[in-house]
Coordinates of C-alpha atoms and ligand atoms in Angstrom, one line a residue:
M1 CA -15.5 0.6 -17.2
T2 CA -13.1 0.5 -14.7
T3 CA -12.5 -1.4 -11.8
A4 CA -9.5 0.2 -8.5
I5 CA -7.9 -2.8 -7.1
V6 CA -7.3 -1.3 -3.4
S7 CA -4.4 -3.2 -1.7
A8 CA -3.3 -2.4 2.2
M9 CA 0.8 -4.3 2.0
H10 CA 3.3 -3.6 -0.1
E11 CA 2.6 -8.3 -0.5
E12 CA -0.6 -7.5 -1.7
L13 CA -0.3 -5.6 -4.5
A14 CA 2.7 -6.9 -5.8
A15 CA 0.7 -10.0 -6.1
V16 CA -1.9 -8.4 -8.6
L17 CA 0.0 -6.4 -10.0
D18 CA 2.0 -9.7 -10.5
L19 CA -1.4 -10.9 -12.5
M20 CA -1.5 -7.3 -14.9
P21 CA -0.1 -8.0 -18.3
D22 CA 1.0 -4.2 -19.5
E23 CA 0.8 -3.0 -16.5
S24 CA 2.3 1.3 -17.2
R25 CA 3.1 3.4 -13.7
R26 CA 1.4 7.5 -13.6
L27 CA 2.3 9.5 -10.0
A28 CA -0.5 11.2 -8.4
A29 CA -0.2 12.6 -4.8
G30 CA 3.3 11.1 -4.1
R31 CA 1.6 7.5 -5.2
E32 CA 2.3 5.2 -6.9
F33 CA -1.0 4.5 -9.4
W34 CA -0.3 1.1 -12.1
V35 CA -2.7 1.3 -15.4
G36 CA -3.8 -1.4 -16.6
H37 CA -5.4 -4.5 -17.4
L38 CA -6.4 -7.8 -15.5
H39 CA -8.4 -10.5 -17.4
G40 CA -8.9 -8.2 -20.0
R41 CA -10.5 -5.9 -18.4
E42 CA -9.4 -1.9 -17.4
V43 CA -7.4 -2.1 -13.8
V44 CA -6.3 0.5 -12.0
A45 CA -4.3 -1.4 -8.9
V46 CA -2.6 1.5 -6.2
L47 CA -1.3 0.8 -2.7
S48 CA -4.4 2.7 -0.1
R49 CA -1.4 3.7 2.2
I50 CA -1.8 3.1 6.1
G51 CA -4.7 4.7 8.3
K52 CA -8.0 6.6 6.7
V53 CA -6.5 10.2 5.5
A54 CA -4.5 7.9 3.5
A55 CA -6.8 5.8 2.4
A56 CA -9.5 8.3 1.5
T57 CA -6.7 10.6 -0.4
T58 CA -6.5 7.3 -2.7
A59 CA -9.5 6.7 -3.1
A60 CA -10.8 10.7 -4.4
V61 CA -7.6 10.3 -6.5
L62 CA -9.0 7.5 -8.4
I63 CA -11.6 8.5 -8.6
E64 CA -11.5 11.9 -9.6
R65 CA -8.3 11.1 -11.2
F66 CA -8.2 7.8 -13.0
Q67 CA -12.5 8.2 -13.6
V68 CA -12.4 4.3 -11.7
S69 CA -16.0 3.3 -11.3
E70 CA -16.1 0.9 -9.0
I71 CA -13.3 0.5 -6.4
V72 CA -12.2 -2.3 -4.4
F73 CA -10.4 -2.8 -1.6
T74 CA -8.5 -6.6 -0.4
G75 CA -6.7 -6.2 2.7
V76 CA -6.2 -7.5 6.5
A77 CA -7.4 -7.2 9.5
G78 CA -7.8 -7.7 12.7
G79 CA -11.2 -10.3 14.5
L80 CA -12.9 -8.6 16.8
G81 CA -16.3 -10.9 16.5
P82 CA -16.7 -14.1 18.2
G83 CA -15.5 -17.1 15.9
V84 CA -13.8 -14.7 13.6
S85 CA -10.5 -16.7 13.9
V86 CA -7.4 -16.6 12.0
G87 CA -7.7 -17.2 8.0
D88 CA -10.7 -16.5 8.6
V89 CA -12.3 -13.5 5.3
V90 CA -14.6 -10.9 6.0
V91 CA -16.6 -8.9 3.5
A92 CA -17.3 -5.8 4.8
E93 CA -21.1 -4.9 4.9
S94 CA -20.6 -1.4 6.4
F95 CA -18.5 -0.2 7.6
L96 CA -17.9 2.7 11.2
Q97 CA -14.8 4.9 12.7
H98 CA -14.7 3.7 16.0
D99 CA -13.0 6.6 17.2
L100 CA -14.9 9.2 15.6
D101 CA -16.9 11.2 18.6
A102 CA -18.0 14.2 18.3
S103 CA -20.6 14.4 21.4
P104 CA -22.2 15.3 22.6
I105 CA -22.9 18.1 19.6
F106 CA -23.3 14.2 17.6
P107 CA -23.8 10.8 18.6
R108 CA -21.0 9.2 19.4
Y109 CA -19.8 7.5 16.3
E110 CA -21.5 9.5 14.2
V111 CA -19.7 11.4 12.0
P112 CA -21.2 15.1 11.9
L113 CA -23.6 16.3 9.3
Y114 CA -24.0 12.8 8.1
G115 CA -26.9 11.9 9.8
A116 CA -25.1 8.7 10.4
S117 CA -22.4 6.4 12.2
Q118 CA -22.4 3.7 9.1
F119 CA -21.9 3.6 5.8
R120 CA -23.0 0.4 3.6
T121 CA -21.2 -1.1 0.9
D122 CA -22.5 -1.4 -2.1
A123 CA -24.9 -4.6 -1.9
A124 CA -24.6 -5.7 -5.6
L125 CA -20.6 -5.5 -6.2
T126 CA -20.7 -7.2 -2.0
A127 CA -22.4 -10.3 -3.9
R128 CA -20.1 -10.2 -6.6
L129 CA -16.6 -10.1 -4.5
S130 CA -18.7 -12.8 -2.0
A131 CA -19.0 -15.2 -4.0
A132 CA -15.3 -14.1 -6.0
V133 CA -14.2 -15.8 -2.3
A134 CA -16.4 -18.3 -2.0
R135 CA -14.7 -19.8 -5.7
A136 CA -11.3 -18.5 -4.5
L137 CA -10.8 -19.0 -0.9
P138 CA -13.5 -22.2 -0.3
Q139 CA -12.1 -24.2 2.0
Q140 CA -12.1 -20.5 4.5
R141 CA -15.0 -19.8 6.7
L142 CA -16.6 -15.8 5.4
H143 CA -18.2 -14.3 7.4
R144 CA -20.3 -10.3 6.3
G145 CA -21.5 -7.6 8.2
L146 CA -19.5 -4.9 10.2
V147 CA -16.3 -3.9 10.1
V148 CA -15.0 -1.2 11.9
S149 CA -11.8 1.6 11.3
G150 CA -9.6 3.9 13.1
D151 CA -6.4 5.4 13.3
R152 CA -5.1 2.7 15.0
F153 CA -3.7 -0.8 15.6
V154 CA -5.0 -2.5 17.8
S155 CA -3.1 -4.9 19.5
T156 CA -3.6 -5.0 23.3
D157 CA -6.5 -7.7 24.9
A158 CA -7.7 -4.6 26.9
E159 CA -8.1 -2.5 23.6
C160 CA -9.8 -4.6 22.0
R161 CA -11.9 -5.7 24.7
A162 CA -13.1 -3.0 25.5
L163 CA -14.0 -2.5 21.4
Q164 CA -15.9 -5.6 21.8
A165 CA -18.2 -4.9 24.2
A166 CA -18.9 -1.3 22.8
L167 CA -19.3 -2.1 19.0
P168 CA -21.4 -5.7 19.7
Q169 CA -21.5 -6.3 16.0
A170 CA -17.9 -5.3 14.5
L171 CA -17.0 -8.2 12.9
A172 CA -12.4 -7.3 12.7
V173 CA -11.5 -4.0 12.9
E174 CA -8.8 -2.2 10.5
M175 CA -8.1 1.2 9.0
E176 CA -8.5 2.3 6.0
G177 CA -12.3 1.1 4.8
A178 CA -14.4 3.4 6.7
A179 CA -12.1 6.6 4.5
V180 CA -13.2 5.1 1.9
A181 CA -16.6 4.0 2.2
Q182 CA -17.6 7.3 3.0
V183 CA -15.4 8.6 -0.1
C184 CA -17.1 6.5 -2.7
H185 CA -20.7 7.5 -0.8
D186 CA -19.6 11.0 -1.7
F187 CA -19.0 10.4 -5.1
G188 CA -21.6 8.1 -5.7
V189 CA -19.3 5.4 -7.1
P190 CA -19.9 1.6 -5.8
F191 CA -17.6 -0.5 -3.2
A192 CA -16.5 -3.3 -1.8
A193 CA -14.3 -4.5 1.0
V194 CA -13.0 -8.0 1.4
R195 CA -10.0 -8.0 4.4
T196 CA -7.7 -11.5 5.8
I197 CA -8.2 -11.7 8.8
S198 CA -4.4 -11.8 10.3
D199 CA -4.1 -11.7 14.2
R200 CA -7.2 -11.4 17.1
A201 CA -6.4 -7.2 17.5
D202 CA -4.8 -8.5 21.3
D203 CA -1.9 -9.2 23.1
D204 CA -0.4 -11.5 19.9
A205 CA -1.3 -8.9 17.6
H206 CA 1.6 -7.7 16.4
V207 CA 3.7 -11.6 16.5
D208 CA 0.9 -12.9 14.2
F209 CA -0.1 -9.8 12.0
A210 CA 3.7 -10.7 10.6
R211 CA 3.8 -13.7 9.6
F212 CA 0.4 -13.9 8.6
V213 CA 1.3 -11.2 5.7
R214 CA 4.7 -12.7 4.7
D215 CA 2.8 -16.3 4.6
V216 CA -0.6 -15.7 3.8
A217 CA -2.2 -12.0 2.7
S218 CA -0.7 -12.0 -0.5
R219 CA -1.6 -15.3 -1.8
H220 CA -5.5 -14.4 -0.8
S221 CA -5.9 -11.4 -2.4
A222 CA -4.3 -12.4 -5.1
A223 CA -6.4 -15.2 -6.2
I224 CA -10.0 -13.2 -4.8
V225 CA -8.5 -10.6 -7.4
H226 CA -8.2 -14.0 -10.1
A227 CA -12.1 -14.4 -9.4
L228 CA -13.5 -11.6 -9.1
L229 CA -12.4 -10.5 -12.6
A230 CA -12.6 -13.4 -14.4
Ligands
SAH301 N1 3.9 -1.9 11.4 C1 3.5 -3.3 9.8 C2 2.0 -1.7 10.3 C3 0.4 -2.5 9.6 S1 -0.7 -0.8 10.2 C4 3.9 -2.1 8.9 O1 4.4 -3.5 9.1 O2 3.2 -2.2 7.5 C5 -1.8 -2.9 9.7 C6 -2.3 -2.6 8.9 O3 -3.3 -4.3 8.7 C7 -3.3 -1.5 8.5 O4 -3.4 -1.2 6.9 C8 -4.7 -2.2 8.8 O5 -5.9 -1.9 7.9 C9 -4.8 -3.8 9.3 N2 -4.5 -4.1 10.9 C10 -5.3 -5.6 10.8 N3 -4.6 -6.5 11.7 C11 -4.8 -4.9 12.9 C12 -5.3 -5.1 14.3 N4 -5.4 -5.5 15.1 N5 -5.3 -3.3 14.1 C13 -5.5 -2.6 13.6 N6 -5.4 -2.2 11.7 C14 -5.1 -4.1 11.9

């Protein structure tokens, strides 16, 4: 039983590695994978890198090369849903690629040949992750639902409003989750994901994102991972 902990940012990975007493570095696909233990459990920690293709490669290598039994993603995201504010935590129940459109051959957002536009996260692992968030960050508001991914840092009011209008159920937007969800679906590996809201994906997103990653994101990720594996 090996748990993969995938972080999107250097700051988050560093905080997770601080919790591992014995990690050793292994290189694959130009990435550094950190193999070791956390609370006595076997763990592989790695940076996803940014964007859907990079994250898909990372997930495939974790599954095929490192034979992980489950993947947990921790990162930050832009808030889209009403009431999803900076500092809140979103646990994903499903993912969709907001920039995938093979219409009119397939409906907008549908992943061709899958007959679906959304991939669900694993219910049991997601329940464990939600419980860990509640223990680790009891004062933070926790939302559960749809997270959307695309190869774009959403950082204008106009684009944010367009996403909200097209996908009113979306709680948050980021750049990796839907890719990892699809790879895990293909291999039958349980997947769960948590994102702390760093910005509102609007005209202020750049400033908010940088400040949040520096001040908060790494503490959040490490606290959640610590509670999940304790
Ligand atoms: N220049 C930045 C790039 C970060 S991209 C840097 O310092 O590295 C933003 C990362 O945070 C992605 O991994 C994405 O998943 C997440 N994210 C946070 N806010 C986002 C937003 N508003 N839109 C898209 N992704 C966002």
